PDB file of C-alpha atoms in Angstrom:
ATOM      1  CA  MET A   1     -15.719   6.019  39.536  1.00  0.00           C
ATOM      2  CA  ASP A   2     -13.678   5.722  36.346  1.00  0.00           C
ATOM      3  CA  SER A   3     -14.648   7.998  33.515  1.00  0.00           C
ATOM      4  CA  PHE A   4     -15.873   6.544  30.221  1.00  0.00           C
ATOM      5  CA  PHE A   5     -12.583   7.721  28.702  1.00  0.00           C
ATOM      6  CA  ASN A   6     -10.530   5.682  31.177  1.00  0.00           C
ATOM      7  CA  GLU A   7     -12.833   2.692  30.797  1.00  0.00           C
ATOM      8  CA  CYS A   8     -12.058   2.662  27.080  1.00  0.00           C
ATOM      9  CA  ILE A   9      -8.334   2.828  27.781  1.00  0.00           C
ATOM     10  CA  LYS A  10      -8.496  -0.077  30.242  1.00  0.00           C
ATOM     11  CA  LYS A  11     -10.438  -2.280  27.829  1.00  0.00           C
ATOM     12  CA  LEU A  12      -7.926  -1.668  25.055  1.00  0.00           C
ATOM     13  CA  GLN A  13      -5.048  -2.260  27.457  1.00  0.00           C
ATOM     14  CA  THR A  14      -6.545  -5.581  28.600  1.00  0.00           C
ATOM     15  CA  ALA A  15      -6.947  -6.639  24.946  1.00  0.00           C
ATOM     16  CA  GLY A  16      -3.226  -6.097  24.376  1.00  0.00           C
ATOM     17  CA  ILE A  17      -3.537  -2.961  22.232  1.00  0.00           C
ATOM     18  CA  ALA A  18      -0.133  -1.258  22.211  1.00  0.00           C
ATOM     19  CA  MET A  19      -1.207   2.404  22.542  1.00  0.00           C
ATOM     20  CA  PRO A  20      -4.580   2.352  24.315  1.00  0.00           C
ATOM     21  CA  ARG A  21      -4.669   6.039  25.295  1.00  0.00           C
ATOM     22  CA  LEU A  22      -3.834   7.244  21.782  1.00  0.00           C
ATOM     23  CA  GLU A  23      -6.347   4.882  20.225  1.00  0.00           C
ATOM     24  CA  THR A  24      -9.068   5.998  22.626  1.00  0.00           C
ATOM     25  CA  ARG A  25      -8.378   9.564  21.551  1.00  0.00           C
ATOM     26  CA  MET A  26      -8.523   8.498  17.905  1.00  0.00           C
ATOM     27  CA  LEU A  27     -11.946   6.889  18.355  1.00  0.00           C
ATOM     28  CA  TRP A  28     -13.335   9.922  20.167  1.00  0.00           C
ATOM     29  CA  ALA A  29     -11.801  12.299  17.633  1.00  0.00           C
ATOM     30  CA  ASP A  30     -13.450  10.449  14.770  1.00  0.00           C
ATOM     31  CA  ILE A  31     -16.860  10.871  16.362  1.00  0.00           C
ATOM     32  CA  LEU A  32     -16.236  14.497  17.378  1.00  0.00           C
ATOM     33  CA  LYS A  33     -14.631  15.413  14.017  1.00  0.00           C
ATOM     34  CA  CYS A  34     -11.568  16.878  15.663  1.00  0.00           C
ATOM     35  CA  ALA A  35      -7.872  16.035  16.043  1.00  0.00           C
ATOM     36  CA  PRO A  36      -6.892  13.337  18.605  1.00  0.00           C
ATOM     37  CA  ALA A  37      -4.730  15.923  20.375  1.00  0.00           C
ATOM     38  CA  GLU A  38      -7.900  17.897  21.145  1.00  0.00           C
ATOM     39  CA  VAL A  39      -9.424  14.993  23.113  1.00  0.00           C
ATOM     40  CA  TYR A  40      -8.974  14.865  26.910  1.00  0.00           C
ATOM     41  CA  GLU A  41     -10.367  12.739  29.735  1.00  0.00           C
ATOM     42  CA  ASN A  42     -13.054  15.332  30.479  1.00  0.00           C
ATOM     43  CA  THR A  43     -14.044  15.934  26.837  1.00  0.00           C
ATOM     44  CA  PRO A  44     -17.842  15.582  26.867  1.00  0.00           C
ATOM     45  CA  LEU A  45     -19.759  13.057  24.748  1.00  0.00           C
ATOM     46  CA  THR A  46     -23.489  12.740  24.313  1.00  0.00           C
ATOM     47  CA  GLU A  47     -25.096   9.377  25.030  1.00  0.00           C
ATOM     48  CA  GLU A  48     -25.402   8.803  21.288  1.00  0.00           C
ATOM     49  CA  GLN A  49     -21.714   9.577  20.803  1.00  0.00           C
ATOM     50  CA  LYS A  50     -20.792   7.204  23.640  1.00  0.00           C
ATOM     51  CA  SER A  51     -22.796   4.501  21.913  1.00  0.00           C
ATOM     52  CA  GLN A  52     -20.917   5.148  18.670  1.00  0.00           C
ATOM     53  CA  VAL A  53     -17.553   5.010  20.443  1.00  0.00           C
ATOM     54  CA  SER A  54     -18.569   1.766  22.193  1.00  0.00           C
ATOM     55  CA  ALA A  55     -19.484   0.133  18.877  1.00  0.00           C
ATOM     56  CA  MET A  56     -16.128   1.089  17.363  1.00  0.00           C
ATOM     57  CA  LEU A  57     -14.330   0.005  20.532  1.00  0.00           C
ATOM     58  CA  GLN A  58     -15.852  -3.476  20.316  1.00  0.00           C
ATOM     59  CA  ARG A  59     -14.438  -3.863  16.810  1.00  0.00           C
ATOM     60  CA  ARG A  60     -10.993  -2.784  17.993  1.00  0.00           C
ATOM     61  CA  LEU A  61     -11.118  -5.233  20.909  1.00  0.00           C
ATOM     62  CA  LEU A  62     -11.423  -7.965  18.264  1.00  0.00           C
ATOM     63  CA  HIS A  63      -8.187  -6.588  16.778  1.00  0.00           C
ATOM     64  CA  GLU A  64      -9.773  -5.136  13.687  1.00  0.00           C
ATOM     65  CA  PRO A  65      -7.202  -2.558  12.485  1.00  0.00           C
ATOM     66  CA  MET A  66      -7.902   1.006  13.493  1.00  0.00           C
ATOM     67  CA  ASP A  67      -7.778   2.247   9.901  1.00  0.00           C
ATOM     68  CA  LYS A  68     -10.437  -0.284   8.848  1.00  0.00           C
ATOM     69  CA  ILE A  69     -12.653   0.930  11.702  1.00  0.00           C
ATOM     70  CA  LEU A  70     -12.136   4.614  10.917  1.00  0.00           C
ATOM     71  CA  GLY A  71     -12.294   3.986   7.157  1.00  0.00           C
ATOM     72  CA  HIS A  72      -9.145   5.918   6.301  1.00  0.00           C
ATOM     73  CA  ARG A  73      -5.399   5.981   6.855  1.00  0.00           C
ATOM     74  CA  GLU A  74      -2.548   8.439   6.404  1.00  0.00           C
ATOM     75  CA  PHE A  75       0.056   7.398   3.840  1.00  0.00           C
ATOM     76  CA  TYR A  76       2.960   9.512   2.646  1.00  0.00           C
ATOM     77  CA  LYS A  77       1.395  12.999   2.441  1.00  0.00           C
ATOM     78  CA  SER A  78      -2.293  12.172   1.970  1.00  0.00           C
ATOM     79  CA  ASP A  79      -5.216  10.522   3.709  1.00  0.00           C
ATOM     80  CA  PHE A  80      -6.630   7.479   1.894  1.00  0.00           C
ATOM     81  CA  LYS A  81      -9.934   5.696   2.179  1.00  0.00           C
ATOM     82  CA  VAL A  82      -9.496   2.036   3.167  1.00  0.00           C
ATOM     83  CA  ASN A  83     -11.864  -0.843   3.817  1.00  0.00           C
ATOM     84  CA  ALA A  84     -11.910  -4.639   3.906  1.00  0.00           C
ATOM     85  CA  ASP A  85     -11.350  -4.785   0.134  1.00  0.00           C
ATOM     86  CA  VAL A  86      -7.853  -3.282   0.228  1.00  0.00           C
ATOM     87  CA  LEU A  87      -4.562  -3.846   1.985  1.00  0.00           C
ATOM     88  CA  SER A  88      -3.985  -1.326   4.754  1.00  0.00           C
ATOM     89  CA  PRO A  89      -1.181   1.003   3.576  1.00  0.00           C
ATOM     90  CA  ARG A  90       2.021   0.441   5.562  1.00  0.00           C
ATOM     91  CA  PRO A  91       4.741   2.977   6.388  1.00  0.00           C
ATOM     92  CA  ASP A  92       7.274   0.537   4.852  1.00  0.00           C
ATOM     93  CA  THR A  93       5.677   1.097   1.449  1.00  0.00           C
ATOM     94  CA  GLU A  94       6.587   4.782   1.624  1.00  0.00           C
ATOM     95  CA  THR A  95      10.136   3.562   0.877  1.00  0.00           C
ATOM     96  CA  LEU A  96       8.883   2.489  -2.541  1.00  0.00           C
ATOM     97  CA  VAL A  97       7.252   5.877  -3.158  1.00  0.00           C
ATOM     98  CA  GLU A  98      10.391   7.771  -2.157  1.00  0.00           C
ATOM     99  CA  SER A  99      12.569   5.480  -4.290  1.00  0.00           C
ATOM    100  CA  ALA A 100      10.392   6.135  -7.336  1.00  0.00           C
ATOM    101  CA  LEU A 101      10.385   9.887  -6.734  1.00  0.00           C
ATOM    102  CA  ASN A 102      14.178   9.878  -6.592  1.00  0.00           C
ATOM    103  CA  LEU A 103      14.176   8.525 -10.150  1.00  0.00           C
ATOM    104  CA  LEU A 104      11.549  10.941 -11.470  1.00  0.00           C
ATOM    105  CA  PRO A 105      12.764  14.509 -12.190  1.00  0.00           C
ATOM    106  CA  GLU A 106      10.510  17.340 -11.043  1.00  0.00           C
ATOM    107  CA  ASN A 107       9.113  18.192 -14.484  1.00  0.00           C
ATOM    108  CA  THR A 108       9.072  14.698 -15.947  1.00  0.00           C
ATOM    109  CA  GLN A 109       6.151  13.650 -18.124  1.00  0.00           C
ATOM    110  CA  ALA A 110       6.743   9.992 -17.283  1.00  0.00           C
ATOM    111  CA  LYS A 111       4.071   7.339 -17.591  1.00  0.00           C
ATOM    112  CA  ILE A 112       3.772   5.130 -14.515  1.00  0.00           C
ATOM    113  CA  LEU A 113       2.125   1.724 -14.154  1.00  0.00           C
ATOM    114  CA  ASP A 114       0.977   0.484 -10.739  1.00  0.00           C
ATOM    115  CA  LEU A 115       0.399  -3.280 -10.649  1.00  0.00           C
ATOM    116  CA  GLY A 116      -1.938  -4.343  -7.834  1.00  0.00           C
ATOM    117  CA  THR A 117      -2.940  -0.814  -6.912  1.00  0.00           C
ATOM    118  CA  GLY A 118      -5.264  -1.654  -3.991  1.00  0.00           C
ATOM    119  CA  SER A 119      -6.232   1.650  -2.367  1.00  0.00           C
ATOM    120  CA  GLY A 120      -4.211   3.518  -4.993  1.00  0.00           C
ATOM    121  CA  CYS A 121      -1.921   4.962  -2.329  1.00  0.00           C
ATOM    122  CA  ILE A 122       1.311   4.390  -4.292  1.00  0.00           C
ATOM    123  CA  ILE A 123       0.358   5.724  -7.719  1.00  0.00           C
ATOM    124  CA  ILE A 124      -1.703   8.619  -6.337  1.00  0.00           C
ATOM    125  CA  SER A 125       1.170   9.681  -4.053  1.00  0.00           C
ATOM    126  CA  LEU A 126       3.531   9.680  -7.044  1.00  0.00           C
ATOM    127  CA  LEU A 127       1.209  11.686  -9.282  1.00  0.00           C
ATOM    128  CA  ALA A 128       0.641  14.188  -6.472  1.00  0.00           C
ATOM    129  CA  GLU A 129       4.379  14.870  -6.279  1.00  0.00           C
ATOM    130  CA  ARG A 130       5.093  14.884 -10.031  1.00  0.00           C
ATOM    131  CA  LEU A 131       2.436  17.089 -11.576  1.00  0.00           C
ATOM    132  CA  LYS A 132       3.145  16.303 -15.232  1.00  0.00           C
ATOM    133  CA  THR A 133       3.134  12.527 -14.897  1.00  0.00           C
ATOM    134  CA  SER A 134       0.268  10.212 -15.807  1.00  0.00           C
ATOM    135  CA  GLY A 135      -0.496   6.696 -14.703  1.00  0.00           C
ATOM    136  CA  VAL A 136      -2.380   3.441 -15.077  1.00  0.00           C
ATOM    137  CA  ALA A 137      -3.587   1.583 -11.977  1.00  0.00           C
ATOM    138  CA  ILE A 138      -4.384  -2.114 -12.340  1.00  0.00           C
ATOM    139  CA  ASP A 139      -6.019  -4.487  -9.886  1.00  0.00           C
ATOM    140  CA  ILE A 140      -7.729  -7.859 -10.212  1.00  0.00           C
ATOM    141  CA  SER A 141     -10.360  -6.841  -7.647  1.00  0.00           C
ATOM    142  CA  PRO A 142     -13.169  -4.568  -8.888  1.00  0.00           C
ATOM    143  CA  THR A 143     -14.027  -3.629  -5.299  1.00  0.00           C
ATOM    144  CA  ALA A 144     -10.420  -2.617  -4.586  1.00  0.00           C
ATOM    145  CA  LEU A 145     -10.353  -0.617  -7.800  1.00  0.00           C
ATOM    146  CA  ALA A 146     -13.518   1.194  -6.696  1.00  0.00           C
ATOM    147  CA  VAL A 147     -11.684   2.316  -3.535  1.00  0.00           C
ATOM    148  CA  ALA A 148      -8.708   3.515  -5.602  1.00  0.00           C
ATOM    149  CA  LYS A 149     -11.029   5.470  -7.894  1.00  0.00           C
ATOM    150  CA  GLU A 150     -12.696   7.126  -4.913  1.00  0.00           C
ATOM    151  CA  ASN A 151      -9.307   8.129  -3.529  1.00  0.00           C
ATOM    152  CA  ALA A 152      -8.251   9.505  -6.908  1.00  0.00           C
ATOM    153  CA  GLU A 153     -11.447  11.532  -7.199  1.00  0.00           C
ATOM    154  CA  ARG A 154     -11.091  12.970  -3.704  1.00  0.00           C
ATOM    155  CA  LEU A 155      -7.446  13.899  -4.332  1.00  0.00           C
ATOM    156  CA  ASN A 156      -8.101  15.288  -7.836  1.00  0.00           C
ATOM    157  CA  MET A 157      -6.037  12.722  -9.741  1.00  0.00           C
ATOM    158  CA  CYS A 158      -8.624  11.244 -12.110  1.00  0.00           C
ATOM    159  CA  SER A 159      -7.582  13.355 -15.093  1.00  0.00           C
ATOM    160  CA  ARG A 160      -4.114  11.780 -15.037  1.00  0.00           C
ATOM    161  CA  LEU A 161      -4.956   8.268 -13.899  1.00  0.00           C
ATOM    162  CA  LYS A 162      -6.606   5.400 -15.778  1.00  0.00           C
ATOM    163  CA  PHE A 163      -7.992   2.341 -13.984  1.00  0.00           C
ATOM    164  CA  ILE A 164      -8.038  -1.195 -15.394  1.00  0.00           C
ATOM    165  CA  CYS A 165      -9.516  -4.304 -13.789  1.00  0.00           C
ATOM    166  CA  ALA A 166      -7.330  -7.187 -14.958  1.00  0.00           C
ATOM    167  CA  ASP A 167      -5.328 -10.220 -13.854  1.00  0.00           C
ATOM    168  CA  TRP A 168      -1.645 -10.017 -14.740  1.00  0.00           C
ATOM    169  CA  PHE A 169      -1.500 -13.830 -14.897  1.00  0.00           C
ATOM    170  CA  GLN A 170      -3.802 -13.781 -17.946  1.00  0.00           C
ATOM    171  CA  ALA A 171      -1.970 -14.835 -21.116  1.00  0.00           C
ATOM    172  CA  ASP A 172      -3.327 -11.771 -22.948  1.00  0.00           C
ATOM    173  CA  PHE A 173      -2.675  -9.299 -20.115  1.00  0.00           C
ATOM    174  CA  THR A 174      -0.515  -6.959 -22.209  1.00  0.00           C
ATOM    175  CA  THR A 175      -3.454  -6.323 -24.571  1.00  0.00           C
ATOM    176  CA  TYR A 176      -4.968  -4.168 -21.815  1.00  0.00           C
ATOM    177  CA  LEU A 177      -2.050  -1.736 -22.181  1.00  0.00           C
ATOM    178  CA  THR A 178      -1.812   0.671 -25.082  1.00  0.00           C
ATOM    179  CA  ASP A 179       1.438   2.360 -24.025  1.00  0.00           C
ATOM    180  CA  LYS A 180       4.843   1.469 -22.692  1.00  0.00           C
ATOM    181  CA  PHE A 181       5.893   2.886 -19.335  1.00  0.00           C
ATOM    182  CA  ASP A 182       8.844   4.752 -17.923  1.00  0.00           C
ATOM    183  CA  VAL A 183       8.299   3.255 -14.467  1.00  0.00           C
ATOM    184  CA  ILE A 184       6.443   0.233 -13.118  1.00  0.00           C
ATOM    185  CA  VAL A 185       5.745   0.136  -9.377  1.00  0.00           C
ATOM    186  CA  SER A 186       4.254  -2.732  -7.428  1.00  0.00           C
ATOM    187  CA  ASN A 187       3.714  -3.975  -3.909  1.00  0.00           C
ATOM    188  CA  PRO A 188       2.553  -7.461  -4.926  1.00  0.00           C
ATOM    189  CA  PRO A 189       1.398 -10.318  -2.670  1.00  0.00           C
ATOM    190  CA  TYR A 190       4.583 -11.829  -1.197  1.00  0.00           C
ATOM    191  CA  ILE A 191       3.672 -13.932   1.845  1.00  0.00           C
ATOM    192  CA  PRO A 192       4.225 -17.687   1.270  1.00  0.00           C
ATOM    193  CA  SER A 193       0.837 -19.425   1.442  1.00  0.00           C
ATOM    194  CA  ILE A 194       1.827 -21.595   4.400  1.00  0.00           C
ATOM    195  CA  ASP A 195       2.803 -18.502   6.420  1.00  0.00           C
ATOM    196  CA  ILE A 196      -0.551 -16.723   6.141  1.00  0.00           C
ATOM    197  CA  ALA A 197      -1.881 -18.533   9.217  1.00  0.00           C
ATOM    198  CA  LYS A 198       1.077 -17.253  11.267  1.00  0.00           C
ATOM    199  CA  LEU A 199       0.360 -13.582  10.576  1.00  0.00           C
ATOM    200  CA  ASP A 200      -1.108 -11.287  13.217  1.00  0.00           C
ATOM    201  CA  ASP A 201      -4.901 -11.323  13.412  1.00  0.00           C
ATOM    202  CA  GLU A 202      -4.979  -7.690  12.297  1.00  0.00           C
ATOM    203  CA  VAL A 203      -3.498  -8.786   8.977  1.00  0.00           C
ATOM    204  CA  LYS A 204      -4.802 -12.283   8.263  1.00  0.00           C
ATOM    205  CA  LYS A 205      -8.371 -11.584   9.362  1.00  0.00           C
ATOM    206  CA  TYR A 206      -8.845  -8.106   7.948  1.00  0.00           C
ATOM    207  CA  ASP A 207      -6.604  -7.649   4.892  1.00  0.00           C
ATOM    208  CA  PRO A 208      -7.784  -9.390   1.692  1.00  0.00           C
ATOM    209  CA  ARG A 209      -5.960 -12.693   1.270  1.00  0.00           C
ATOM    210  CA  ILE A 210      -5.511 -12.012  -2.442  1.00  0.00           C
ATOM    211  CA  ALA A 211      -3.289  -9.058  -1.496  1.00  0.00           C
ATOM    212  CA  LEU A 212      -1.154 -11.196   0.836  1.00  0.00           C
ATOM    213  CA  ASP A 213      -0.760 -14.679  -0.665  1.00  0.00           C
ATOM    214  CA  GLY A 214       2.303 -14.921  -2.889  1.00  0.00           C
ATOM    215  CA  GLY A 215       1.982 -18.635  -3.595  1.00  0.00           C
ATOM    216  CA  ALA A 216       3.981 -21.563  -2.253  1.00  0.00           C
ATOM    217  CA  ASP A 217       7.278 -19.665  -1.966  1.00  0.00           C
ATOM    218  CA  GLY A 218       5.943 -16.105  -1.998  1.00  0.00           C
ATOM    219  CA  TYR A 219       7.372 -15.255  -5.426  1.00  0.00           C
ATOM    220  CA  ASN A 220       4.565 -16.086  -7.862  1.00  0.00           C
ATOM    221  CA  SER A 221       3.732 -12.468  -8.646  1.00  0.00           C
ATOM    222  CA  TYR A 222       7.384 -11.420  -8.856  1.00  0.00           C
ATOM    223  CA  ARG A 223       8.058 -14.096 -11.467  1.00  0.00           C
ATOM    224  CA  ARG A 224       5.094 -12.969 -13.565  1.00  0.00           C
ATOM    225  CA  ILE A 225       5.883  -9.254 -13.247  1.00  0.00           C
ATOM    226  CA  ALA A 226       9.510  -9.948 -14.206  1.00  0.00           C
ATOM    227  CA  GLU A 227       8.284 -11.760 -17.344  1.00  0.00           C
ATOM    228  CA  LEU A 228       6.025  -8.855 -18.297  1.00  0.00           C
ATOM    229  CA  ALA A 229       8.299  -5.913 -17.481  1.00  0.00           C
ATOM    230  CA  PRO A 230      10.697  -6.030 -20.470  1.00  0.00           C
ATOM    231  CA  ASP A 231       7.765  -5.898 -22.905  1.00  0.00           C
ATOM    232  CA  ILE A 232       5.864  -3.061 -21.229  1.00  0.00           C
ATOM    233  CA  LEU A 233       8.753  -0.864 -20.103  1.00  0.00           C
ATOM    234  CA  LYS A 234      10.364   1.739 -22.322  1.00  0.00           C
ATOM    235  CA  ASP A 235      14.091   1.427 -22.964  1.00  0.00           C
ATOM    236  CA  GLU A 236      15.969   2.416 -19.800  1.00  0.00           C
ATOM    237  CA  GLY A 237      12.706   2.107 -17.837  1.00  0.00           C
ATOM    238  CA  PHE A 238      12.606   1.142 -14.172  1.00  0.00           C
ATOM    239  CA  LEU A 239      10.799  -1.642 -12.323  1.00  0.00           C
ATOM    240  CA  ILE A 240      10.405  -0.811  -8.612  1.00  0.00           C
ATOM    241  CA  LEU A 241       9.207  -3.620  -6.353  1.00  0.00           C
ATOM    242  CA  GLU A 242       8.476  -3.814  -2.647  1.00  0.00           C
ATOM    243  CA  ALA A 243      10.107  -6.831  -1.012  1.00  0.00           C
ATOM    244  CA  GLY A 244       9.220  -8.796   2.081  1.00  0.00           C
ATOM    245  CA  TYR A 245      11.751  -9.628   4.793  1.00  0.00           C
ATOM    246  CA  ASN A 246      14.824 -11.383   3.363  1.00  0.00           C
ATOM    247  CA  GLN A 247      13.358 -11.516  -0.169  1.00  0.00           C
ATOM    248  CA  ALA A 248      15.281  -8.779  -1.972  1.00  0.00           C
ATOM    249  CA  GLU A 249      18.119 -10.929  -3.323  1.00  0.00           C
ATOM    250  CA  ASP A 250      15.743 -13.593  -4.660  1.00  0.00           C
ATOM    251  CA  ILE A 251      13.655 -10.898  -6.363  1.00  0.00           C
ATOM    252  CA  ARG A 252      16.775  -9.442  -7.941  1.00  0.00           C
ATOM    253  CA  ARG A 253      17.752 -12.861  -9.335  1.00  0.00           C
ATOM    254  CA  ILE A 254      14.233 -13.478 -10.668  1.00  0.00           C
ATOM    255  CA  CYS A 255      14.321 -10.158 -12.524  1.00  0.00           C
ATOM    256  CA  GLU A 256      17.849 -10.687 -13.862  1.00  0.00           C
ATOM    257  CA  LYS A 257      16.680 -13.909 -15.518  1.00  0.00           C
ATOM    258  CA  ASN A 258      14.249 -11.761 -17.509  1.00  0.00           C
ATOM    259  CA  ASN A 259      16.658  -9.264 -19.101  1.00  0.00           C
ATOM    260  CA  MET A 260      16.528  -6.789 -16.225  1.00  0.00           C
ATOM    261  CA  THR A 261      19.597  -5.164 -14.672  1.00  0.00           C
ATOM    262  CA  HIS A 262      19.863  -4.509 -10.945  1.00  0.00           C
ATOM    263  CA  PHE A 263      19.985  -0.759 -10.289  1.00  0.00           C
ATOM    264  CA  LYS A 264      19.638  -0.429  -6.532  1.00  0.00           C
ATOM    265  CA  THR A 265      18.184  -2.012  -3.399  1.00  0.00           C
ATOM    266  CA  VAL A 266      16.804   0.423  -0.812  1.00  0.00           C
ATOM    267  CA  LYS A 267      16.471  -0.201   2.915  1.00  0.00           C
ATOM    268  CA  ASP A 268      13.467   0.939   4.945  1.00  0.00           C
ATOM    269  CA  LEU A 269      13.760   2.808   8.250  1.00  0.00           C
ATOM    270  CA  ALA A 270      14.236  -0.498  10.083  1.00  0.00           C
ATOM    271  CA  GLY A 271      17.239  -1.350   7.913  1.00  0.00           C
ATOM    272  CA  ILE A 272      15.418  -4.071   5.963  1.00  0.00           C
ATOM    273  CA  ASN A 273      16.003  -4.359   2.212  1.00  0.00           C
ATOM    274  CA  ARG A 274      12.507  -3.180   1.282  1.00  0.00           C
ATOM    275  CA  CYS A 275      12.662  -1.953  -2.297  1.00  0.00           C
ATOM    276  CA  VAL A 276      14.313  -3.608  -5.309  1.00  0.00           C
ATOM    277  CA  ILE A 277      14.917  -1.345  -8.312  1.00  0.00           C
ATOM    278  CA  MET A 278      15.597  -3.000 -11.660  1.00  0.00           C
ATOM    279  CA  LYS A 279      16.307  -1.362 -15.015  1.00  0.00           C
ATOM    280  CA  LYS A 280      15.371  -2.643 -18.430  1.00  0.00           C
ATOM    281  CA  ALA A 281      18.494  -3.974 -20.053  1.00  0.00           C
ATOM    282  CA  VAL A 282      18.716  -2.694 -23.609  1.00  0.00           C
ATOM    283  CA  ALA A 283      20.658  -4.798 -26.086  1.00  0.00           C
ATOM    284  CA  GLU A 284      23.540  -2.956 -27.721  1.00  0.00           C
ATOM    285  CA  THR A 285      23.244  -2.307 -31.451  1.00  0.00           C
ATOM    286  CA  LYS A 286      26.065  -3.981 -33.304  1.00  0.00           C
ATOM    287  CA  LYS A 287      28.149  -1.658 -35.454  1.00  0.00           C
ATOM    288  CA  ILE A 288      28.580  -2.696 -39.088  1.00  0.00           C
TER     289      ILE A 288
END
């Protein structure tokens, strides 16, 4: 007779889950409060624990993302709370974090703005690495912002991080900001509306649409952020944007139309142009 452990693996395998053994270990480890590597086929579970694993397994068989089931996900160097109100952090977005860190000296006292913060994984990761920086995290969703605040509290970042619930498409958006920033980071919605239906179930069914839908061509948020950036960046400040597949050049052109200078485009580990870095173009002072 197959063990309960192997039954779980077979069910995940049949559902087309890519790493059924690892994911079985992850489910068991969450219940047992141990590391997945400590889980084996003969690891004992009580009947109550089996029931808990079965309930989580049923959610995974419906292709609910593992991090939404477990309620947390590793990103960069920390573990972040996630739920249905926030976009699941992706490894690709770590390219944005690393790109920003490369521009921020170790002892900088830079002020950083995160537009569309979601779980807060970007801004919190930056503040954790640059101990003298401070930041503002903005999101249109109050429930997403609540998740970001919880992550900031758990990772001891609240003293350096302010949260604002606002819509950057509002005409008076800049009135929410009392300072100018050295760096703006954003992973905005960039999927064209018509393409949402083509996404994997794990994305379109379980990530908030507001964090995915970039409008008819995918660039609505980029156009608005590019309009705002020159007014809210300090001179020589940087705008660092995550880009979807084959979008980097269009994003660069959108920003250049708004008095921004292209600084660098950074590839992710798959070789895709993932991060567009723009710099505020400062007009030269004419000599008399």
